[in-house]
Amino acid sequence: MHPRDQTIFALSSGRAPSAIAVVRVSGAQAGLVLTTLAGKLPVPRQASRRLLRDGAGQPIDDAVVLWFPGPASATGEDIAEFHVHGGRAVLAALLAAISDIPNTRAAEPGEFTRRAFENGKLDLTEAEGLDDLIHADTDRQRRQALRQLQGLLGDRARDWRERIIEASALIEAGIDFSDEGDVPAELRAPAVKAIKALHDEITKVLAAQGHSERLRDGLVVAIAGEPNVGKSTLMNQLARRDVAIVSPHAGTTRDVIEVSLDLDGYPVTVIDTAGIRETDDPVEQEGVRRARARAEDADLVLWLAEGEGPVGPEAMRSLGKSEDHRPGGSVWIVRNKIDLGGAGGAEPAGEFGISASRGDGIPELVDALVKFAANFFGTTEGALVTRARQRDLLRQASDSLRRSLDLVEEGEELAAEELRAAAYALGRLLGRVDVEDVLGAIFQKFCIGK
C-alpha cells in the first residue's frame, strides 16, 4: 500500500507527561482503529467516554473518543481522536495498540495538514497561515497568522484568478472571431479594462513594503559597545531575568547571546554581543568578529557608552555604519551609569541615559523601542502577503498582466499567453498547480500530529 493510502496516527498535544493527551488517527482505517480499541463507533462529532483495550483485550485507559467521518473532517478523511490521560505509559500503550492494526503508521511532520491540503480542505496560503499560527510568539503574529488561516490572501487570489480567466476568455474569443471585422475590438475593450483593474489591485498589494514578512521574522536589536560598559546588565534588564553573565572583568562575554522579547505584541530578538575592542586573545577575537557581524545585520543597534563625550566615528565604522550617521536612525547611543554622575536629563534624539544596574531610564528606552518597532513593522492589520514565496508569485502575476497590456495591440495570441502565465502564478500561490517542489519545504516544518 502506498504511504499516502495508509492510515496515520500521532500525538497531537504537548509532550508527556500532561493532564490530557490527544492522539489523532486519519485515514481509511480510522474507524477500524476506533472500534478495535473502543468497542464501537460513537455518534459522529459527539464525545463519548470509553474504556480503551488493546488487541489482547488488556485495558489501556479510561478515555474520551470522538469520530469524524470524512469528508466532513479536518483532513477530508475519516478521523478518530483519543483523549487520554497524558502519562508516558498510557501513551506508549495506546500508540503501540494502534500500530498493531494493519495499514497504520506513525505520521510524519505536517502530514495531517498536507492531507487536508491535498483533499481541498485548505489552500497553500491557509496552510502557511496555520504554520505561522503554530509558531506565533506574540499576539500580533497570532492575529496575522489567523487572518491568513481564515483565507485573507487565498480568497483574494482565487477572485483574481477567476477574473484573469474571464479576461482571457474574452481575448481568446477575439482570436476565434478574428475574421468578423469589429468583433475582436468589441471583446478586447472590456478585457483590457479588467486586466488594468487587476494589475492595479495586485500592484497595491505588492507596495505594502513587506511589513507582514517582517512581522513573521521579528525585529533584531543588537547591544554593542566597548568591553565592560554594562551590555550584559542592560540585556538582563530588557529580558527581566538573568540571561547573560555579569562580571566586572572586561571580555566576559565571548559569544553572542540572544533572547526573544514580546514588546507590546511586536516580536523582538535582543542580542548581547562581545565587547568590541582590539585584543590578542584568539577566543575574544572570534567573539568580536561575531559581534560586528551581528551588529551589521541588526535592524537596530544600541551602542552602549559611558560618560557624556561624543561617540567617535570609529564606533560607527566598527559596526559597518557610515561616518555621516545621524542619531535616531539604525544606531542609538545609550549612555550608561547615569547614577554615577554621567549623562542625565534631556537627551538628543536617538540618545538615552540609563543606569543598567539600577534600572533608571530603562522604561523610557523600552517605550522608544516599542515606537521603533511600530514604525518598523508598519500597519499589518490588512496586509495580505506574509512570505517571500507569496510576494514572488504575485510579482510574477503582476508582470504578466503588465506585459499582456503591452502586447494586446500587437496580437491577441501574445496577450492571451501572458494571461495564462498570470493565472498559472496565482494557481501556484494557492497550491493548485505545479507546487510539488515547495510542499515538502513547507509541511516538514509542522509539528508531528499537525
Coordinates of C-alpha atoms in Angstrom, one line a residue:
M1 CA 0.0 0.0 0.0
H2 CA 1.3 3.5 -0.9
P3 CA 2.2 5.5 2.2
R4 CA -0.4 8.2 1.3
D5 CA -3.1 5.5 1.4
Q6 CA -2.1 4.3 4.8
T7 CA -3.8 5.4 8.0
I8 CA -1.6 7.8 10.0
F9 CA -1.6 8.5 13.8
A10 CA 0.3 10.8 16.1
L11 CA 0.2 12.6 19.4
S12 CA -1.3 16.0 18.6
S13 CA -1.0 17.6 22.0
G14 CA 2.1 18.6 24.1
R15 CA 4.8 16.2 25.2
A16 CA 4.1 13.8 28.1
P17 CA 3.6 13.9 30.9
S18 CA 0.5 16.1 30.8
A19 CA -3.0 16.1 32.3
I20 CA -4.7 15.2 29.0
A21 CA -3.1 13.9 25.7
V22 CA -4.8 13.9 22.3
V23 CA -3.9 11.2 19.8
R24 CA -5.3 11.6 16.2
V25 CA -5.8 9.0 13.6
S26 CA -6.6 9.8 10.0
G27 CA -7.3 7.5 7.0
A28 CA -9.4 4.7 5.8
Q29 CA -8.6 2.5 8.8
A30 CA -9.6 5.2 11.4
G31 CA -13.0 3.6 12.0
L32 CA -11.4 0.1 12.4
V33 CA -8.9 1.6 14.9
L34 CA -11.7 3.2 16.9
T35 CA -13.9 0.0 17.0
T36 CA -10.9 -2.2 17.8
L37 CA -9.8 -0.1 20.8
A38 CA -13.2 1.4 22.0
G39 CA -15.7 -1.3 21.0
K40 CA -17.9 0.7 18.6
L41 CA -18.1 3.9 16.7
P42 CA -19.6 6.8 18.7
V43 CA -22.1 9.3 17.3
P44 CA -20.2 11.5 14.8
R45 CA -18.8 14.7 16.3
Q46 CA -20.0 13.8 19.8
A47 CA -17.6 13.0 22.7
S48 CA -18.1 9.5 24.2
R49 CA -16.4 8.0 27.3
R50 CA -14.9 4.6 26.6
L51 CA -12.6 2.1 28.2
L52 CA -9.8 1.5 25.7
R53 CA -8.4 -2.0 25.3
D54 CA -5.5 -3.3 23.2
G55 CA -5.7 -6.2 20.7
A56 CA -5.2 -8.7 23.5
G57 CA -8.1 -7.2 25.5
Q58 CA -5.9 -5.6 28.1
P59 CA -7.2 -2.2 29.4
I60 CA -5.2 0.9 28.3
D61 CA -7.1 3.9 29.8
D62 CA -10.5 5.3 30.6
A63 CA -10.7 7.9 27.7
V64 CA -12.9 10.2 25.7
V65 CA -13.2 9.4 22.0
L66 CA -14.5 11.3 19.0
W67 CA -15.4 10.2 15.5
F68 CA -15.3 12.5 12.4
P69 CA -16.3 10.6 9.2
G70 CA -14.9 12.0 6.0
P71 CA -15.1 14.1 4.0
A72 CA -16.6 16.4 6.7
S73 CA -13.3 16.3 8.8
A74 CA -10.2 18.4 9.1
T75 CA -8.2 16.2 6.7
G76 CA -11.1 15.2 4.4
E77 CA -10.5 11.6 5.6
D78 CA -12.1 9.6 8.4
I79 CA -10.6 10.8 11.7
A80 CA -10.6 9.3 15.2
E81 CA -9.5 11.1 18.3
F82 CA -8.5 9.6 21.6
H83 CA -8.4 12.0 24.6
V84 CA -6.5 10.0 27.3
H85 CA -4.5 10.7 30.5
G86 CA -1.2 12.1 29.4
G87 CA 1.2 9.7 31.2
R88 CA 4.1 8.3 29.2
A89 CA 3.0 4.7 29.9
V90 CA -0.6 5.4 28.8
L91 CA 0.6 7.0 25.5
A92 CA 3.1 4.2 24.8
A93 CA 0.4 1.5 25.3
L94 CA -2.1 3.4 23.1
L95 CA 0.3 4.1 20.2
A96 CA 1.5 0.5 20.3
A97 CA -2.0 -0.8 20.1
I98 CA -2.8 1.5 17.1
S99 CA 0.4 0.5 15.3
D100 CA -0.6 -3.2 15.6
I101 CA -3.6 -2.6 13.4
P102 CA -2.8 -3.3 9.7
N103 CA -2.0 -0.4 7.3
T104 CA -1.4 2.1 10.1
R105 CA 1.8 4.0 10.7
A106 CA 3.1 7.0 12.6
A107 CA 2.6 10.3 10.9
E108 CA 5.4 12.4 9.5
P109 CA 5.7 16.1 10.4
G110 CA 2.9 18.1 8.9
E111 CA 1.3 15.1 7.3
F112 CA -2.2 15.8 8.7
T113 CA -2.1 19.3 7.3
R114 CA -0.7 18.1 4.0
R115 CA -3.6 15.6 3.6
A116 CA -6.0 18.4 4.4
F117 CA -4.4 20.4 1.6
E118 CA -4.4 17.6 -0.9
N119 CA -8.1 16.9 -0.1
G120 CA -9.1 20.5 -0.8
K121 CA -9.7 21.5 2.9
L122 CA -7.4 24.4 2.7
D123 CA -5.1 26.0 0.1
L124 CA -1.4 26.6 0.4
T125 CA -1.7 30.2 1.8
E126 CA -4.0 28.9 4.5
A127 CA -1.6 26.1 5.3
E128 CA 1.2 28.7 5.6
G129 CA -1.1 30.7 7.9
L130 CA -1.5 27.6 10.1
D131 CA 2.2 27.1 10.2
D132 CA 2.7 30.7 11.3
L133 CA -0.1 30.3 13.9
I134 CA 1.7 27.4 15.4
H135 CA 5.0 29.3 15.6
A136 CA 3.5 32.7 16.6
D137 CA 5.3 34.1 19.7
T138 CA 3.3 37.4 20.1
D139 CA -0.3 38.5 19.8
R140 CA 0.3 40.5 16.7
Q141 CA 1.9 37.5 15.0
R142 CA -1.1 35.3 16.1
R143 CA -3.6 37.8 14.7
Q144 CA -1.8 38.0 11.4
A145 CA -1.5 34.2 11.1
L146 CA -5.1 33.7 11.9
R147 CA -6.2 36.1 9.2
Q148 CA -4.2 34.0 6.7
L149 CA -5.6 30.8 8.0
Q150 CA -9.1 32.2 7.5
G151 CA -8.3 32.9 3.8
L152 CA -7.4 36.6 3.7
L153 CA -4.9 36.1 0.8
G154 CA -6.4 32.9 -0.6
D155 CA -9.8 34.3 -1.2
R156 CA -8.4 37.4 -3.0
A157 CA -6.1 35.2 -5.1
R158 CA -9.0 33.0 -6.2
D159 CA -11.0 36.0 -7.1
W160 CA -8.1 37.4 -9.1
R161 CA -7.5 34.1 -10.9
E162 CA -11.2 33.9 -11.9
R163 CA -11.2 37.4 -13.3
I164 CA -8.0 36.7 -15.2
I165 CA -9.6 33.6 -16.7
E166 CA -12.7 35.7 -17.7
A167 CA -10.5 38.3 -19.4
S168 CA -8.5 35.6 -21.1
A169 CA -11.7 34.1 -22.4
L170 CA -12.6 37.5 -24.0
I171 CA -9.2 37.8 -25.6
E172 CA -9.3 34.2 -26.9
A173 CA -12.8 34.7 -28.2
G174 CA -11.4 37.7 -30.2
I175 CA -8.9 35.3 -31.7
D176 CA -11.7 32.9 -32.7
F177 CA -13.7 35.7 -34.4
S178 CA -10.7 37.5 -35.9
D179 CA -12.4 37.3 -39.4
E180 CA -15.6 39.0 -38.1
G181 CA -14.5 42.6 -38.6
D182 CA -15.1 44.7 -35.4
V183 CA -15.9 41.7 -33.1
P184 CA -12.3 41.4 -31.7
A185 CA -12.2 45.1 -30.9
E186 CA -15.5 44.9 -29.0
L187 CA -14.3 41.9 -27.0
R188 CA -10.8 43.4 -26.4
A189 CA -12.1 46.7 -24.7
P190 CA -13.7 45.0 -21.6
A191 CA -10.8 42.6 -21.4
V192 CA -8.2 45.4 -21.3
K193 CA -10.3 47.3 -18.7
A194 CA -10.4 44.2 -16.5
I195 CA -6.7 43.5 -16.9
K196 CA -5.8 47.1 -15.9
A197 CA -8.0 46.8 -12.8
L198 CA -6.4 43.5 -11.8
H199 CA -2.9 44.9 -12.4
D200 CA -3.6 47.9 -10.2
E201 CA -5.0 45.8 -7.3
I202 CA -2.0 43.4 -7.2
T203 CA 0.4 46.3 -7.6
K204 CA -1.1 48.0 -4.5
V205 CA -0.7 44.7 -2.5
L206 CA 2.9 44.4 -3.5
A207 CA 3.6 48.1 -2.5
A208 CA 3.0 47.2 1.2
Q209 CA 6.8 47.2 1.7
G210 CA 6.9 43.7 3.2
H211 CA 5.6 44.7 6.6
S212 CA 3.9 41.3 7.2
E213 CA 7.0 39.4 6.3
R214 CA 8.9 41.5 8.8
L215 CA 6.4 40.7 11.5
R216 CA 6.9 36.9 10.9
D217 CA 10.7 37.3 11.3
G218 CA 10.7 39.9 14.1
L219 CA 12.9 42.9 14.8
V220 CA 16.6 42.3 15.7
V221 CA 18.2 44.7 18.2
A222 CA 21.9 44.3 19.0
I223 CA 23.5 45.7 22.1
A224 CA 27.1 46.7 21.2
G225 CA 29.9 48.7 22.7
E226 CA 33.3 48.5 24.2
P227 CA 34.0 45.9 26.9
N228 CA 32.7 46.3 30.5
V229 CA 30.3 49.2 29.8
G230 CA 27.2 47.2 31.0
K231 CA 25.9 45.5 27.9
S232 CA 25.0 42.2 29.7
T233 CA 23.4 44.1 32.6
L234 CA 21.2 46.0 30.1
M235 CA 20.4 42.7 28.4
N236 CA 19.2 41.3 31.7
Q237 CA 17.1 44.5 32.4
L238 CA 15.4 44.2 29.0
A239 CA 14.7 40.5 29.5
R240 CA 13.7 41.0 33.1
R241 CA 15.8 37.9 34.1
D242 CA 19.4 36.9 34.2
V243 CA 20.3 35.6 30.7
A244 CA 23.8 37.0 30.5
I245 CA 26.7 36.7 32.9
V246 CA 27.6 40.0 34.5
S247 CA 31.2 40.5 35.6
P248 CA 33.4 43.5 36.4
H249 CA 36.1 41.9 34.2
A250 CA 36.4 43.0 30.6
G251 CA 35.8 40.3 28.0
T252 CA 33.4 38.2 30.0
T253 CA 31.0 37.8 27.1
R254 CA 32.8 35.8 24.4
D255 CA 29.8 34.7 22.2
V256 CA 26.6 36.2 21.0
I257 CA 23.7 35.7 23.4
E258 CA 20.1 36.1 22.2
V259 CA 16.8 36.5 23.9
S260 CA 13.3 36.8 22.4
L261 CA 11.0 39.5 23.8
D262 CA 7.4 40.5 23.3
L263 CA 7.2 44.3 23.2
D264 CA 3.6 45.3 23.0
G265 CA 2.9 42.4 20.7
Y266 CA 5.9 43.0 18.5
P267 CA 8.5 40.1 18.3
V268 CA 11.9 41.4 19.1
T269 CA 15.2 39.5 19.4
V270 CA 17.8 41.2 21.5
I271 CA 21.4 40.3 21.0
D272 CA 24.2 40.8 23.6
T273 CA 27.5 40.9 21.8
A274 CA 31.1 40.7 22.9
G275 CA 32.8 44.0 23.7
I276 CA 34.3 45.5 20.5
R277 CA 38.0 46.2 21.0
E278 CA 41.4 45.1 19.7
T279 CA 42.7 42.0 21.5
D280 CA 45.3 39.3 21.2
D281 CA 43.1 36.7 22.7
P282 CA 42.0 34.4 19.8
V283 CA 38.8 33.4 21.5
E284 CA 37.9 37.0 22.2
Q285 CA 38.9 38.0 18.7
E286 CA 36.3 35.5 17.4
G287 CA 33.7 37.0 19.7
V288 CA 34.4 40.5 18.5
R289 CA 34.2 39.3 14.9
R290 CA 30.8 37.7 15.5
A291 CA 29.6 40.8 17.4
R292 CA 30.5 43.0 14.5
A293 CA 28.8 40.7 12.0
R294 CA 25.6 40.5 14.1
A295 CA 25.5 44.3 14.6
E296 CA 25.9 44.9 10.9
D297 CA 22.9 42.7 10.2
A298 CA 20.7 44.0 13.1
D299 CA 17.8 46.3 12.4
L300 CA 18.8 48.5 15.3
V301 CA 22.0 48.8 17.3
L302 CA 22.1 50.1 20.9
W303 CA 25.7 51.4 21.2
L304 CA 26.4 51.4 25.0
A305 CA 28.9 54.0 26.2
E306 CA 30.0 55.7 29.4
G307 CA 30.2 59.4 30.0
E308 CA 29.0 62.4 28.1
G309 CA 31.7 62.6 25.5
P310 CA 31.0 62.2 21.8
V311 CA 31.0 58.7 20.3
G312 CA 33.7 58.8 17.6
P313 CA 33.3 57.7 14.0
E314 CA 35.4 54.6 14.8
A315 CA 32.3 53.2 16.7
M316 CA 30.2 53.6 13.5
R317 CA 32.9 52.0 11.4
S318 CA 33.2 49.1 13.8
L319 CA 29.5 48.4 13.2
G320 CA 29.7 48.8 9.4
K321 CA 27.9 52.1 9.6
S322 CA 28.8 55.2 7.7
E323 CA 30.6 58.1 9.4
D324 CA 27.9 60.5 8.5
H325 CA 25.4 58.5 10.6
R326 CA 22.8 60.7 12.3
P327 CA 21.4 59.6 15.7
G328 CA 17.9 58.3 15.7
G329 CA 18.4 56.0 12.8
S330 CA 19.7 52.4 12.9
V331 CA 22.1 53.2 15.8
W332 CA 21.1 54.7 19.1
I333 CA 23.6 55.9 21.6
V334 CA 22.8 54.7 25.1
R335 CA 24.9 56.3 27.9
N336 CA 25.1 54.1 30.9
K337 CA 25.8 54.7 34.6
I338 CA 24.0 58.0 35.0
D339 CA 23.7 57.1 38.7
L340 CA 27.4 57.8 39.0
G341 CA 27.1 61.3 37.7
G342 CA 27.3 60.7 34.0
A343 CA 24.7 61.6 31.3
G344 CA 21.3 62.5 32.5
G345 CA 18.4 64.8 31.9
A346 CA 17.2 65.6 28.4
E347 CA 18.9 63.7 25.7
P348 CA 19.3 64.4 22.0
A349 CA 17.2 62.4 19.5
G350 CA 18.4 58.9 19.3
E351 CA 20.4 59.1 22.6
F352 CA 19.3 57.8 26.0
G353 CA 20.7 58.0 29.5
I354 CA 20.3 54.9 31.7
S355 CA 21.6 53.1 34.7
A356 CA 21.6 49.4 33.7
S357 CA 22.4 48.4 37.3
R358 CA 19.5 50.3 39.0
G359 CA 17.1 50.4 36.1
D360 CA 17.0 54.2 35.7
G361 CA 15.9 55.2 32.2
I362 CA 15.0 51.6 31.2
P363 CA 11.2 52.3 30.9
E364 CA 11.9 55.2 28.6
L365 CA 14.2 53.1 26.5
V366 CA 11.7 50.3 26.2
D367 CA 9.0 52.8 25.2
A368 CA 11.2 54.1 22.4
L369 CA 11.9 50.5 21.3
V370 CA 8.1 49.9 21.1
K371 CA 7.7 53.0 18.9
F372 CA 10.6 52.0 16.7
A373 CA 9.0 48.5 16.3
A374 CA 5.6 50.0 15.4
N375 CA 7.2 52.2 12.7
F376 CA 9.4 49.3 11.5
F377 CA 6.6 46.9 11.1
G378 CA 4.1 49.5 9.9
T379 CA 0.4 48.6 9.6
T380 CA -0.1 44.9 9.1
E381 CA -3.8 44.5 10.0
G382 CA -4.9 44.4 6.4
A383 CA -1.7 43.1 4.8
L384 CA -2.1 40.1 2.5
V385 CA 1.4 39.0 1.9
T386 CA 3.3 37.3 4.7
R387 CA 6.0 35.2 2.9
A388 CA 8.6 35.9 0.2
R389 CA 7.1 33.0 -1.8
Q390 CA 3.8 34.7 -1.9
R391 CA 5.3 38.0 -2.9
D392 CA 7.4 36.5 -5.7
L393 CA 4.4 34.8 -7.2
L394 CA 2.2 37.9 -7.0
R395 CA 5.0 39.8 -8.7
Q396 CA 5.1 37.2 -11.5
A397 CA 1.4 37.6 -11.9
S398 CA 1.6 41.4 -11.9
D399 CA 4.4 41.4 -14.5
S400 CA 2.5 39.0 -16.8
L401 CA -0.6 41.3 -16.6
R402 CA 1.5 44.3 -17.5
R403 CA 3.0 42.5 -20.4
S404 CA -0.4 41.4 -21.6
L405 CA -1.5 45.1 -21.7
D406 CA 1.6 46.0 -23.7
L407 CA 1.1 43.2 -26.2
V408 CA -2.7 43.3 -26.7
E409 CA -2.5 45.7 -29.6
E410 CA 0.2 43.7 -31.3
G411 CA -1.7 40.4 -31.2
E412 CA -4.3 38.7 -29.0
E413 CA -2.3 35.5 -29.1
L414 CA 0.6 37.1 -27.2
A415 CA -1.6 38.8 -24.7
A416 CA -3.5 35.6 -24.1
E417 CA -0.3 33.7 -23.3
E418 CA 0.7 36.3 -20.7
L419 CA -2.7 36.0 -19.1
R420 CA -2.3 32.2 -18.9
A421 CA 1.1 32.9 -17.2
A422 CA -0.6 35.2 -14.7
A423 CA -3.3 32.7 -13.9
Y424 CA -0.7 30.0 -13.5
A425 CA 1.3 32.1 -11.0
L426 CA -1.8 32.6 -8.9
G427 CA -2.6 28.8 -9.1
R428 CA 0.9 28.1 -7.7
L429 CA 0.2 30.7 -5.0
L430 CA -2.8 28.7 -3.9
G431 CA -1.0 25.4 -4.4
R432 CA -3.3 24.1 -7.1
V433 CA -0.8 23.7 -9.9
D434 CA 2.9 22.5 -10.0
V435 CA 3.9 23.1 -6.4
E436 CA 5.3 19.7 -5.5
D437 CA 8.7 21.2 -5.1
V438 CA 7.6 23.6 -2.3
L439 CA 5.2 21.2 -0.4
G440 CA 7.9 19.3 1.4
A441 CA 9.7 22.5 2.4
I442 CA 6.5 23.9 3.9
F443 CA 5.0 20.9 5.6
Q444 CA 8.1 19.4 7.1
K445 CA 8.3 22.5 9.4
F446 CA 5.0 21.5 11.0
C447 CA 4.8 19.5 14.3
I448 CA 4.1 15.8 14.1
G449 CA 0.4 15.4 14.6
K450 CA -0.4 18.6 12.6

